[in-house]
Structure formats: C-alpha cells, structure tokens
Phi, psi and omega in degrees: 000320182291330179295322179294318179294326180293323180292324184275356182285161182283147180298144183292326183286342178281331183083180182287150176286128186219138177251134177286119177263118184294332183262023185294316181291321177295323179293324178293320183283313190255003180059046179271144177282133178262117178272133181211153172249005181278082182288337183273359181289133179284146179273121181264160179299337179287347181277351185298127181095348180277158178250128178242150170242107185259133182282132180253011181107338180234317183213174179264127179260121182275142178209153174252130184283130177246173182296330181291339183276349184298131180098344178270180178260154179297324183291343180291340185252004175240096184293139183262348182235145178279155174286140180274135175215143180282141176276138179292136181278151182277340186280341185265000000 
C-alpha cells in the first residue's frame, strides 16, 4: 500500500501545491475566514491559527488550522460524505 502512495505523491523538486489566497494578510490581522474551494492545497506552517472555510461540494466547512494539520491537504478535513446510520423502525 505504501508503494502505491509513494508513486502518486508529488515530486520533491516541485514543492507543495499551493494556491495564492488574496485575503491571507487581512485574515492574519483581522481573523477573517478565508473561503476556498481549493481542497488540494497543502497546509503550510504560515497557515497555523488561520480560519478557513473549505467547500465540500454542498456547503463550506469552517476549520481553524493547527500545528498538527501542517503538511496535509485542506480537503482532508472537510468530509464530503455523511455517515450512514439506520433509522429506528416504529414497529419494534
């Protein structure tokens, strides 16, 4: 399994995939939420403490970036599917 993940990873010389957020400096100063649909964007150490609203296909999921999230993608923390649960039946 790890060999497959290694093949699909991004080249080291390219660096992490990053999207320029125009309101990044304003968000740092005023604690403004940054709305984005860039789920594939890597979380950089400069993002720690910022608030992002990541689109999951239906709505924006708000999150605050912590030190543990650095190196992961934004989309990993905005789930796209609901958890399945059985409805209780009325007859039993």
